[in-house]
Short mmCIF file of C-alpha atoms in Angstrom, two decimals:
data_model
loop_
_atom_site.label_atom_id
_atom_site.label_comp_id
_atom_site.label_asym_id
_atom_site.label_seq_id
_atom_site.Cartn_x
_atom_site.Cartn_y
_atom_site.Cartn_z
CA MET Q 1 104.46 249.36 190.55
CA THR Q 2 103.01 247.72 193.81
CA LEU Q 3 104.90 247.44 197.09
CA LYS Q 4 104.60 243.61 196.84
CA ARG Q 5 106.33 244.17 193.00
CA SER Q 6 109.03 246.40 194.43
CA LEU Q 7 109.51 244.26 197.60
CA LEU Q 8 110.29 241.16 194.75
CA VAL Q 9 112.24 243.04 192.20
CA SER Q 10 114.53 244.05 195.72
CA VAL Q 11 114.45 240.65 197.18
CA VAL Q 12 115.79 239.59 193.03
CA CYS Q 13 118.16 242.18 192.96
CA LEU Q 14 120.82 241.94 196.27
CA SER Q 15 120.27 237.50 195.00
CA LEU Q 16 121.20 238.18 191.83
CA SER Q 17 123.97 240.59 193.27
CA ALA Q 18 126.17 241.49 190.72
CA ALA Q 19 123.57 240.09 187.60
CA ALA Q 20 122.03 242.80 185.85
CA CYS Q 21 118.62 242.94 187.75
CA GLY Q 22 115.36 243.29 184.91
CA ALA Q 23 113.55 246.52 185.44
CA GLY Q 24 111.21 245.11 186.86
CA PRO Q 25 110.09 197.16 205.44
CA SER Q 26 111.63 196.27 203.18
CA GLY Q 27 110.28 192.81 201.95
CA ARG Q 28 109.95 191.39 198.20
CA PRO Q 29 106.46 193.66 196.46
CA ASP Q 30 104.18 191.85 195.78
CA VAL Q 31 104.04 191.37 191.87
CA ALA Q 32 103.35 189.51 188.58
CA VAL Q 33 105.86 188.63 185.86
CA GLU Q 34 106.67 186.59 183.64
CA GLN Q 35 110.21 184.76 184.82
CA ASN Q 36 112.81 185.48 187.88
CA SER Q 37 111.60 187.73 191.21
CA PRO Q 38 110.98 190.84 191.25
CA GLY Q 39 113.75 192.53 193.09
CA ARG Q 40 116.43 190.98 191.77
CA PRO Q 41 118.27 191.38 188.82
CA ALA Q 42 117.66 189.20 185.19
CA GLU Q 43 120.39 185.28 185.49
CA THR Q 44 123.02 185.84 183.36
CA ASP Q 45 125.90 183.71 182.02
CA GLY Q 46 128.33 185.01 183.85
CA GLN Q 47 130.54 186.33 181.28
CA ASP Q 48 128.32 190.39 181.91
CA ALA Q 49 130.46 191.72 184.41
CA GLU Q 50 128.16 194.35 186.20
CA PRO Q 51 129.72 197.42 186.20
CA ALA Q 52 130.76 198.46 190.30
CA VAL Q 53 127.37 201.25 191.65
CA PRO Q 54 128.42 204.09 193.94
CA PRO Q 55 127.24 203.32 197.20
CA LEU Q 56 124.75 205.81 198.53
CA GLN Q 57 125.95 207.84 201.10
CA VAL Q 58 125.42 209.48 205.08
CA PRO Q 59 125.73 213.20 204.80
CA VAL Q 60 129.21 214.30 205.74
CA THR Q 61 128.05 218.47 206.53
CA ASP Q 62 123.72 218.03 206.57
CA LEU Q 63 121.84 220.33 206.49
CA PRO Q 64 120.43 222.31 209.31
CA TRP Q 65 117.00 220.34 209.69
CA ARG Q 66 113.91 222.09 211.51
CA ASP Q 67 111.16 220.07 212.45
CA CYS Q 68 108.03 220.77 210.41
CA THR Q 69 106.13 218.07 210.56
CA ALA Q 70 102.34 219.60 211.66
CA ASP Q 71 102.89 222.51 210.03
CA THR Q 72 103.41 221.01 206.60
CA LEU Q 73 101.19 218.14 207.47
CA GLY Q 74 98.50 220.94 208.34
CA ARG Q 75 99.20 223.67 205.49
CA TYR Q 76 98.02 220.89 202.79
CA GLY Q 77 95.28 218.53 204.73
CA TYR Q 78 97.44 215.21 205.48
CA THR Q 79 96.78 212.48 208.13
CA PRO Q 80 100.00 209.91 207.70
CA ARG Q 81 98.27 206.71 207.67
CA THR Q 82 101.18 205.02 209.55
CA PRO Q 83 102.12 206.90 212.48
CA GLY Q 84 105.96 208.21 213.35
CA VAL Q 85 106.34 210.54 210.26
CA ILE Q 86 109.06 212.99 210.69
CA LEU Q 87 109.25 215.98 208.20
CA GLU Q 88 112.73 217.94 209.02
CA CYS Q 89 112.55 221.32 206.40
CA ALA Q 90 115.88 223.16 205.37
CA ASP Q 91 116.82 225.94 202.86
CA PHE Q 92 120.65 226.29 201.39
CA GLU Q 93 121.73 228.32 198.79
CA ALA Q 94 122.66 228.08 194.86
CA PRO Q 95 124.27 229.50 192.93
CA VAL Q 96 121.99 231.19 190.00
CA ASP Q 97 124.48 230.28 187.29
CA ALA Q 98 127.02 227.62 187.79
CA SER Q 99 129.13 228.41 184.66
CA GLY Q 100 129.83 231.76 186.69
CA GLU Q 101 128.37 233.61 183.78
CA MET Q 102 125.39 234.80 185.70
CA PHE Q 103 126.05 235.99 189.30
CA GLY Q 104 124.39 235.83 192.96
CA SER Q 105 122.59 233.10 194.37
CA PHE Q 106 119.34 231.97 194.55
CA SER Q 107 117.51 230.55 198.04
CA VAL Q 108 116.26 226.85 197.49
CA GLY Q 109 114.04 224.88 200.16
CA ALA Q 110 114.29 221.19 200.67
CA MET Q 111 112.14 218.60 203.17
CA ARG Q 112 113.90 215.49 204.68
CA ALA Q 113 110.68 212.51 205.25
CA ARG Q 114 111.94 209.95 207.50
CA LEU Q 115 109.84 207.41 210.72
CA ASP Q 116 111.32 207.62 213.61
CA ARG Q 117 112.15 204.49 212.78
CA THR Q 118 114.65 204.89 209.85
CA PRO Q 119 117.84 203.40 211.13
CA ALA Q 120 120.15 206.97 211.08
CA ASP Q 121 123.12 205.57 209.64
CA ALA Q 122 120.67 205.99 206.47
CA ALA Q 123 121.49 207.21 203.70
CA PRO Q 124 119.42 209.66 201.56
CA LEU Q 125 116.86 209.95 199.02
CA VAL Q 126 116.78 212.56 196.54
CA LEU Q 127 113.46 213.96 194.77
CA THR Q 128 112.01 215.99 192.35
CA SER Q 129 108.83 216.43 190.37
CA GLY Q 130 110.40 219.46 189.29
CA SER Q 131 107.01 221.53 188.11
CA ASP Q 132 104.07 219.48 188.12
CA ARG Q 133 103.90 220.75 192.10
CA PRO Q 134 106.61 222.09 194.55
CA SER Q 135 108.78 218.35 195.16
CA ILE Q 136 107.99 218.11 199.48
CA GLU Q 137 104.52 218.50 198.47
CA THR Q 138 105.00 215.63 196.75
CA LEU Q 139 106.50 213.74 199.58
CA ALA Q 140 104.49 214.81 201.74
CA ASP Q 141 101.36 213.73 200.58
CA MET Q 142 103.84 210.05 199.43
CA ALA Q 143 104.32 210.29 203.62
CA ALA Q 144 100.84 210.45 204.33
CA GLY Q 145 100.41 207.96 201.74
CA GLN Q 146 102.03 204.26 200.87
CA GLY Q 147 105.52 206.15 201.28
CA THR Q 148 106.47 204.57 204.58
CA THR Q 149 107.40 202.02 203.12
CA LEU Q 150 110.41 203.23 201.51
CA LEU Q 151 111.13 205.70 204.35
CA ALA Q 152 111.31 202.72 207.01
CA SER Q 153 115.39 202.19 205.33
CA HIS Q 154 115.97 205.49 203.79
CA PRO Q 155 114.93 209.46 204.77
CA ILE Q 156 113.98 210.82 201.35
CA VAL Q 157 114.72 214.40 200.59
CA ALA Q 158 112.60 216.86 198.37
CA VAL Q 159 113.72 219.47 196.58
CA ASP Q 160 111.80 222.06 195.46
CA ARG Q 161 112.20 224.12 191.17
CA ARG Q 162 113.78 227.16 191.95
CA GLY Q 163 110.39 229.41 192.14
CA ILE Q 164 108.12 226.75 193.75
CA GLY Q 165 107.08 225.66 196.32
CA ARG Q 166 109.97 226.21 199.43
CA SER Q 167 112.32 227.45 197.41
CA ALA Q 168 112.37 231.45 196.71
CA ALA Q 169 109.38 232.70 195.89
CA VAL Q 170 108.57 233.71 191.52
CA ASP Q 171 106.09 236.78 191.87
CA CYS Q 172 105.88 238.46 188.42
CA THR Q 173 102.41 238.82 187.30
CA LYS Q 174 100.23 241.05 188.64
CA VAL Q 175 96.80 240.72 190.53
CA ASP Q 176 94.66 240.71 186.52
CA ALA Q 177 97.00 238.96 184.44
CA ARG Q 178 97.00 235.99 187.35
CA LYS Q 179 93.17 235.78 187.65
CA ALA Q 180 93.59 235.71 184.06
CA LEU Q 181 95.49 232.57 183.70
CA ALA Q 182 94.85 231.00 185.97
CA ASP Q 183 91.24 230.84 184.55
CA LEU Q 184 92.79 230.37 180.82
CA GLY Q 185 90.88 234.09 179.74
CA GLN Q 186 87.10 232.19 181.10
CA PHE Q 187 86.18 235.69 182.92
CA GLU Q 188 87.82 238.74 180.68
CA ARG Q 189 85.36 239.90 178.42
CA SER Q 190 87.70 240.93 175.97
CA GLY Q 191 87.31 240.14 172.25
CA GLY Q 192 87.27 236.88 170.70
CA ASP Q 193 86.63 233.53 171.39
CA ALA Q 194 88.04 230.89 174.70
CA VAL Q 195 91.40 230.57 172.47
CA ASP Q 196 92.33 233.92 172.23
CA ARG Q 197 91.27 234.37 175.64
CA ALA Q 198 93.79 231.89 176.49
CA VAL Q 199 96.46 233.44 173.83
CA THR Q 200 95.97 236.63 175.28
CA ALA Q 201 96.02 235.27 179.45
CA GLY Q 202 99.76 233.26 178.88
CA ARG Q 203 101.07 236.60 176.78
CA ASP Q 204 99.70 238.95 179.11
CA ALA Q 205 101.50 236.73 182.28
CA THR Q 206 104.76 236.57 179.39
CA ILE Q 207 105.37 239.94 178.98
CA GLU Q 208 105.44 241.30 183.38
CA CYS Q 209 107.72 237.93 184.05
CA THR Q 210 110.25 238.42 181.23
CA ASP Q 211 110.13 242.45 182.15
CA LEU Q 212 111.03 241.21 185.72
CA LEU Q 213 112.95 238.67 185.57
CA GLN Q 214 115.29 239.78 182.27
CA PRO Q 215 118.14 238.58 181.96
CA GLN Q 216 117.65 235.14 183.97
CA GLU Q 217 114.06 234.27 182.73
CA LEU Q 218 115.43 231.39 181.83
CA ALA Q 219 117.58 230.74 184.45
CA PHE Q 220 114.65 228.07 186.00
CA SER Q 221 114.71 225.01 183.70
CA ALA Q 222 115.36 221.25 184.79
CA SER Q 223 119.57 221.81 183.50
CA TYR Q 224 119.14 224.62 186.13
CA ALA Q 225 117.28 222.70 188.52
CA ALA Q 226 119.63 219.70 188.09
CA ASP Q 227 122.61 222.44 189.26
CA ASP Q 228 121.02 223.08 192.16
CA LEU Q 229 120.47 219.34 193.03
CA GLU Q 230 124.08 219.17 192.55
CA GLN Q 231 125.16 222.12 195.08
CA LEU Q 232 123.03 219.92 197.72
CA ARG Q 233 125.84 216.90 196.88
CA MET Q 234 128.14 218.57 197.07
CA LEU Q 235 127.39 220.55 200.54
CA TRP Q 236 126.96 217.22 201.51
CA GLY Q 237 130.30 216.26 200.54
CA VAL Q 238 128.92 212.76 198.93
CA ASP Q 239 130.16 211.04 196.03
CA ALA Q 240 127.06 210.65 194.29
CA LEU Q 241 123.37 210.94 193.99
CA GLY Q 242 120.71 208.69 194.60
CA ILE Q 243 117.86 210.74 192.45
CA ILE Q 244 113.53 209.88 192.62
CA GLY Q 245 112.28 211.92 189.72
CA THR Q 246 108.65 211.95 189.69
CA GLY Q 247 106.41 213.72 185.90
CA ASN Q 248 108.82 216.63 185.34
CA GLY Q 249 111.06 216.11 187.51
CA ALA Q 250 112.35 212.98 185.69
CA SER Q 251 113.80 215.84 183.28
CA THR Q 252 115.98 217.29 185.54
CA ALA Q 253 117.07 213.29 186.78
CA LEU Q 254 117.86 213.30 183.48
CA ALA Q 255 119.44 216.18 182.89
CA TYR Q 256 121.27 215.78 185.78
CA ALA Q 257 122.45 212.25 184.51
CA ALA Q 258 123.21 213.84 181.57
CA ALA Q 259 125.33 216.77 183.12
CA TYR Q 260 126.71 214.31 186.41
CA PRO Q 261 126.32 211.04 185.38
CA ASP Q 262 129.92 210.13 187.36
CA ARG Q 263 127.69 211.81 189.78
CA LEU Q 264 125.27 209.19 190.47
CA ALA Q 265 124.53 206.71 192.64
CA ARG Q 266 120.85 205.84 192.41
CA LEU Q 267 118.21 207.12 188.80
CA VAL Q 268 114.07 205.98 190.07
CA LEU Q 269 111.88 207.67 186.55
CA ASP Q 270 108.42 207.76 188.23
CA SER Q 271 105.31 207.96 186.02
CA PRO Q 272 107.90 210.78 183.93
CA THR Q 273 106.74 213.44 181.26
CA GLY Q 274 107.64 212.23 178.07
CA ILE Q 275 110.40 212.55 175.85
CA GLY Q 276 110.38 214.95 172.41
CA ALA Q 277 107.14 215.56 172.15
CA ASP Q 278 105.49 219.05 171.29
CA GLN Q 279 103.52 220.13 173.74
CA LEU Q 280 100.25 219.37 172.03
CA ALA Q 281 100.85 216.19 171.93
CA ALA Q 282 102.45 216.04 175.91
CA ALA Q 283 98.74 217.44 176.35
CA GLU Q 284 96.95 215.15 174.56
CA GLN Q 285 98.91 211.91 176.81
CA LYS Q 286 98.49 214.21 179.95
CA THR Q 287 94.74 214.58 179.32
CA GLN Q 288 93.89 210.73 178.61
CA GLY Q 289 95.53 210.13 181.82
CA ARG Q 290 93.42 211.96 183.74
CA GLU Q 291 90.38 210.63 181.91
CA ALA Q 292 91.93 207.55 182.65
CA ALA Q 293 91.95 208.16 186.20
CA PHE Q 294 87.93 210.11 186.23
CA ALA Q 295 87.20 206.58 184.90
CA ALA Q 296 88.31 204.61 187.92
CA PHE Q 297 87.21 207.27 190.58
CA ALA Q 298 83.50 207.33 189.14
CA GLN Q 299 84.10 203.43 189.01
CA ARG Q 300 84.47 203.73 192.63
CA CYS Q 301 81.70 206.06 193.52
CA ILE Q 302 79.18 203.36 191.86
CA ALA Q 303 80.85 201.02 193.92
CA LEU Q 304 80.52 202.90 197.48
CA ASP Q 305 76.86 204.35 196.24
CA CYS Q 306 78.51 207.83 196.46
CA THR Q 307 76.09 211.24 196.29
CA LEU Q 308 77.51 211.74 192.12
CA GLY Q 309 75.07 208.27 191.66
CA ASP Q 310 74.59 206.31 189.33
CA ASP Q 311 76.26 208.02 186.17
CA PRO Q 312 79.11 210.23 188.83
CA ARG Q 313 80.70 211.62 184.57
CA ALA Q 314 76.95 212.83 183.31
CA ALA Q 315 76.87 214.67 186.76
CA VAL Q 316 80.40 216.38 186.65
CA SER Q 317 79.85 217.43 182.63
CA GLU Q 318 76.29 218.76 184.33
CA LEU Q 319 78.76 220.80 186.47
CA LEU Q 320 81.39 221.52 184.70
CA THR Q 321 78.19 223.36 182.00
CA ARG Q 322 77.38 225.55 185.17
CA SER Q 323 80.72 226.74 185.76
CA ALA Q 324 81.74 227.47 181.74
CA SER Q 325 78.29 229.36 182.37
CA GLY Q 326 79.60 231.36 185.39
CA ALA Q 327 77.23 229.70 187.68
CA LEU Q 328 80.11 228.73 190.25
CA GLY Q 329 80.59 232.27 191.08
CA PRO Q 330 84.37 233.05 190.93
CA ILE Q 331 85.39 229.32 190.40
CA SER Q 332 86.51 228.64 186.63
CA THR Q 333 86.00 225.23 184.78
CA HIS Q 334 90.47 225.13 184.61
CA ALA Q 335 90.34 225.93 188.21
CA LEU Q 336 87.20 222.77 189.12
CA LEU Q 337 89.23 220.58 186.28
CA ASP Q 338 92.11 221.62 188.22
CA GLY Q 339 90.63 221.19 191.28
CA ILE Q 340 89.44 217.41 189.78
CA ALA Q 341 92.58 216.14 189.41
CA TYR Q 342 94.31 217.54 192.12
CA ALA Q 343 92.11 215.02 194.24
CA LEU Q 344 92.15 212.12 191.73
CA ALA Q 345 96.31 212.31 191.97
CA SER Q 346 96.70 212.17 195.94
CA SER Q 347 97.63 208.69 197.36
CA THR Q 348 96.97 210.27 201.06
CA GLY Q 349 94.49 208.16 202.99
CA ASP Q 350 91.69 205.49 201.55
CA PRO Q 351 90.96 205.63 198.91
CA SER Q 352 86.83 204.86 198.80
CA GLN Q 353 87.57 207.51 201.54
CA ARG Q 354 89.16 209.96 198.76
CA ALA Q 355 86.34 208.84 196.49
CA LEU Q 356 83.45 209.48 198.57
CA ARG Q 357 84.88 213.04 200.12
CA LEU Q 358 85.52 214.49 195.89
CA SER Q 359 82.56 213.04 195.54
CA GLU Q 360 80.53 214.79 198.38
CA THR Q 361 82.62 218.01 197.42
CA LEU Q 362 80.65 217.27 194.27
CA SER Q 363 78.01 217.06 194.67
CA ALA Q 364 77.29 219.77 197.00
CA ALA Q 365 78.25 222.47 194.95
CA ARG Q 366 75.84 221.23 192.85
CA SER Q 367 72.86 221.82 195.14
CA GLY Q 368 74.86 225.73 195.83
CA ASN Q 369 77.11 224.88 197.65
CA THR Q 370 81.03 225.72 197.02
CA ALA Q 371 82.62 226.48 200.25
CA ALA Q 372 84.41 222.75 200.22
CA LEU Q 373 84.84 223.30 196.17
CA THR Q 374 86.71 226.18 197.04
CA ASP Q 375 89.29 224.77 199.20
CA LEU Q 376 89.82 221.88 196.39
CA THR Q 377 90.52 224.20 193.78
CA THR Q 378 92.40 226.74 196.08
CA ARG Q 379 94.96 224.25 197.00
CA ALA Q 380 94.52 222.76 193.50
CA ALA Q 381 95.71 226.38 192.66
CA SER Q 382 98.55 226.57 195.33
CA ALA Q 383 99.74 222.75 193.94
CA TYR Q 384 99.66 223.65 190.18
CA GLY Q 385 99.43 227.10 189.24
CA THR Q 386 101.75 230.04 191.13
CA ASP Q 387 104.47 232.05 188.96
CA GLY Q 388 107.10 229.39 189.53
CA GLN Q 389 105.36 227.24 188.26
CA PHE Q 390 104.55 228.96 184.67
CA VAL Q 391 107.92 230.07 184.63
CA ALA Q 392 109.41 226.86 185.22
CA ARG Q 393 106.36 224.73 182.09
CA CYS Q 394 107.36 228.18 179.24
CA THR Q 395 111.19 226.99 180.04
CA ASP Q 396 111.10 223.64 179.87
CA GLY Q 397 108.91 223.47 176.97
CA GLN Q 398 109.87 222.75 173.73
CA GLY Q 399 107.10 223.17 170.55
CA TRP Q 400 104.31 225.31 171.41
CA PRO Q 401 101.26 224.92 169.22
CA SER Q 402 98.98 227.69 167.55
CA PRO Q 403 96.52 228.80 168.01
CA GLU Q 404 95.01 227.20 164.94
CA SER Q 405 95.83 223.78 166.28
CA VAL Q 406 94.74 224.28 169.41
CA ARG Q 407 90.85 224.92 168.46
CA GLY Q 408 91.33 221.86 166.10
CA ALA Q 409 92.56 220.07 168.61
CA SER Q 410 89.53 221.79 170.39
CA THR Q 411 86.76 220.27 168.41
CA SER Q 412 88.34 216.85 168.81
CA TRP Q 413 89.40 215.99 172.34
CA SER Q 414 85.86 217.24 172.96
CA GLN Q 415 84.00 213.86 171.83
CA LEU Q 416 87.29 211.81 172.64
CA TYR Q 417 88.26 213.46 176.46
CA PRO Q 418 84.95 214.60 177.26
CA ILE Q 419 85.76 215.61 180.70
CA PHE Q 420 89.32 216.71 180.05
CA GLY Q 421 89.79 217.66 176.44
CA ILE Q 422 89.07 221.45 175.59
CA ASP Q 423 90.26 222.47 178.96
CA ALA Q 424 94.16 220.47 178.15
CA ALA Q 425 93.50 222.35 175.07
CA LEU Q 426 93.54 225.49 175.86
CA THR Q 427 96.20 225.08 178.58
CA ALA Q 428 98.81 224.11 176.32
CA LEU Q 429 98.57 227.26 174.71
CA ALA Q 430 99.91 229.22 178.33
CA CYS Q 431 103.45 228.76 177.36
CA SER Q 432 102.85 230.45 173.81
CA SER Q 433 104.44 233.54 173.66
CA TRP Q 434 107.23 232.85 176.19
CA PRO Q 435 110.79 232.67 174.67
CA THR Q 436 111.91 229.78 173.41
CA ALA Q 437 114.29 227.40 175.81
CA PRO Q 438 117.06 225.31 175.13
CA ALA Q 439 115.84 222.11 175.57
CA ALA Q 440 117.61 220.07 179.11
CA PRO Q 441 120.18 217.64 177.81
CA LEU Q 442 119.77 213.96 177.92
CA PRO Q 443 122.35 211.45 178.60
CA SER Q 444 123.19 209.53 175.70
CA SER Q 445 125.79 206.54 178.22
CA LEU Q 446 124.30 205.84 182.71
CA PRO Q 447 126.79 204.00 184.51
CA ILE Q 448 123.91 202.98 187.22
CA PRO Q 449 121.07 200.43 186.66
CA VAL Q 450 118.45 202.35 185.88
CA LEU Q 451 114.51 201.28 188.33
CA LEU Q 452 111.09 203.24 185.96
CA PHE Q 453 107.19 203.29 186.76
CA SER Q 454 104.32 204.58 185.72
CA ALA Q 455 101.12 203.90 186.58
CA ALA Q 456 97.64 202.92 184.56
CA ALA Q 457 96.00 205.50 185.52
CA ASP Q 458 97.97 209.09 186.19
CA PRO Q 459 95.89 211.66 186.35
CA VAL Q 460 99.37 214.55 185.98
CA VAL Q 461 101.33 213.65 182.86
CA GLY Q 462 99.97 210.24 181.95
CA ASN Q 463 101.37 207.56 180.29
CA GLY Q 464 102.05 208.52 176.89
CA GLY Q 465 105.20 209.40 176.78
CA PHE Q 466 106.40 206.05 179.25
CA SER Q 467 108.29 204.09 175.91
CA SER Q 468 110.07 207.15 174.62
CA VAL Q 469 111.76 207.01 178.75
CA THR Q 470 112.44 203.17 178.53
CA GLY Q 471 113.48 203.73 174.80
CA LEU Q 472 116.34 206.24 175.75
CA ILE Q 473 117.33 203.99 178.62
CA ALA Q 474 117.76 201.40 176.51
CA THR Q 475 120.02 203.69 174.37
CA THR Q 476 122.12 204.54 176.60
CA GLY Q 477 123.37 200.31 176.95
CA THR Q 478 123.11 200.22 180.27
CA LYS Q 479 120.12 198.17 182.49
CA SER Q 480 117.08 198.97 183.74
CA ALA Q 481 113.60 197.86 184.59
CA ALA Q 482 110.04 199.72 184.16
CA MET Q 483 107.15 198.14 186.88
CA THR Q 484 103.98 199.42 185.83
CA TRP Q 485 101.05 199.70 188.99
CA GLN Q 486 97.66 199.37 188.39
CA GLY Q 487 96.06 202.11 190.19
CA SER Q 488 95.55 205.63 189.75
CA GLY Q 489 97.30 208.60 191.02
CA HIS Q 490 100.00 210.40 190.91
CA PRO Q 491 103.46 209.42 191.26
CA ALA Q 492 103.32 205.21 191.15
CA LEU Q 493 105.51 205.55 194.28
CA GLY Q 494 102.80 207.70 196.66
CA GLY Q 495 100.17 204.93 195.71
CA SER Q 496 101.35 201.38 195.50
CA GLN Q 497 103.70 199.73 198.49
CA CYS Q 498 104.82 197.44 195.69
CA THR Q 499 106.43 200.51 193.85
CA GLN Q 500 108.49 201.16 197.14
CA SER Q 501 109.43 197.68 197.94
CA ALA Q 502 111.05 197.39 194.05
CA ALA Q 503 112.85 201.49 195.42
CA ALA Q 504 113.82 199.79 198.72
CA ILE Q 505 115.77 197.58 197.59
CA TYR Q 506 116.62 199.13 194.09
CA ALA Q 507 117.59 202.20 196.79
CA ASP Q 508 119.56 199.15 199.30
CA ASP Q 509 122.17 197.41 195.96
CA ALA Q 510 120.72 198.43 192.39
CA SER Q 511 118.98 195.67 192.73
CA LEU Q 512 116.27 195.39 189.94
CA PRO Q 513 113.13 193.50 189.57
CA ALA Q 514 111.98 191.72 186.75
CA ASP Q 515 111.68 193.78 184.07
CA GLY Q 516 107.84 194.14 182.71
CA SER Q 517 106.87 193.19 186.45
CA VAL Q 518 103.35 194.47 187.25
CA CYS Q 519 101.80 195.95 190.46
CA PRO Q 520 98.44 195.46 191.83
CA ALA Q 521 95.93 198.12 192.40
#
């Protein structure tokens, strides 16, 4: 065992002290609607009385915030579009198991974003992006992009999931297993095809992580993440939370709504992952989003006369072929595609400048200079590929595919989704060896109106599962409104002032826009 892993075991044992340790502003949004004004509830005949909605509250006892603006923006390479962005970081301790069946605590990282002009008495909203990427990075991206419309009226506090971002790290794989998992086994010399290598990479990482984390290996699910939000509520001394769940973070938000329905003041589900889909179906939804986002990038790239020429898709396909052959050195096909998707998801800076920067990065790599691409893929790996995310995603997932089904999907997806298809099918195998955990609970009723957003081209989760989420909300009988942003990126709140205006109005008094509203790209 390496010194690093020995120290990790010690840290885990200490934090889980009594548990057995394994071996191891404002302004109405500019929207298109068929009727009613956005930001106002639909008119009624007065017979249906609206239930009282809990107000958002300022924390009675706040966290010990410290300024981390320069450090955070520098780490992610973000430059805010609007001056006056303030980022503050803090940590708090949460029980490993709120039920008391497992003892000990876990350090949870948080970051608050606000403007220098945000009212001092404005109540915060809580944001979680789940296992998609660190919640603090999602919030930093929003704050550096279009996020200031919402931040002008309410601070937002991002809470990282266990083992991700600022939360106590999960460092459970050895170097070889971690590299194989990051590359889906592309550079491994073991026998078998790409599917076999991906299965082996996932199995080896699973063995190392479950050996180290047992018996707490399943204490990283969305349900436990919801309990961490409840711990924050109790520390704050407020009656209820306003929660924004983006992507996979919507699962955490819904788990919170199921477990603590009377402690929920607002619920925003932005580009949520689908409900009830097996992992191959979820992978296809994500792939559809990535292909749509890439198509939007290619169109903009051509209009800007970018360095990829008049056929960016063909240029990137050629780069993928070179990566598959090892011609890009240590940059695997999976790393390359994650890097592209990471760039497509961002909302920081000017959209045209982002497109030109990505074009220049890819063009330089085609010419033999991979420095910028290496930097991009490294940042993407940090955002998407940590051990903590591997553990969280595997614990959340249901219905992992068999190698045979992935082989079939790879064949068909290579035609349907020529850029991202094959890699997406292989990625779905990463957690196929992980022990099955109970599915996160879903609310059967909700005491508050719910606001939902989706994006036309979402490279993180796609929008194929959006209807399953709106359907779930409908079954609870609560009032809700879904808005579609016609742009490209993730989350919708990060790229659209229109969605942010709607969210700011909703945060103030729980007013909803007209259902079916559309925000322009």
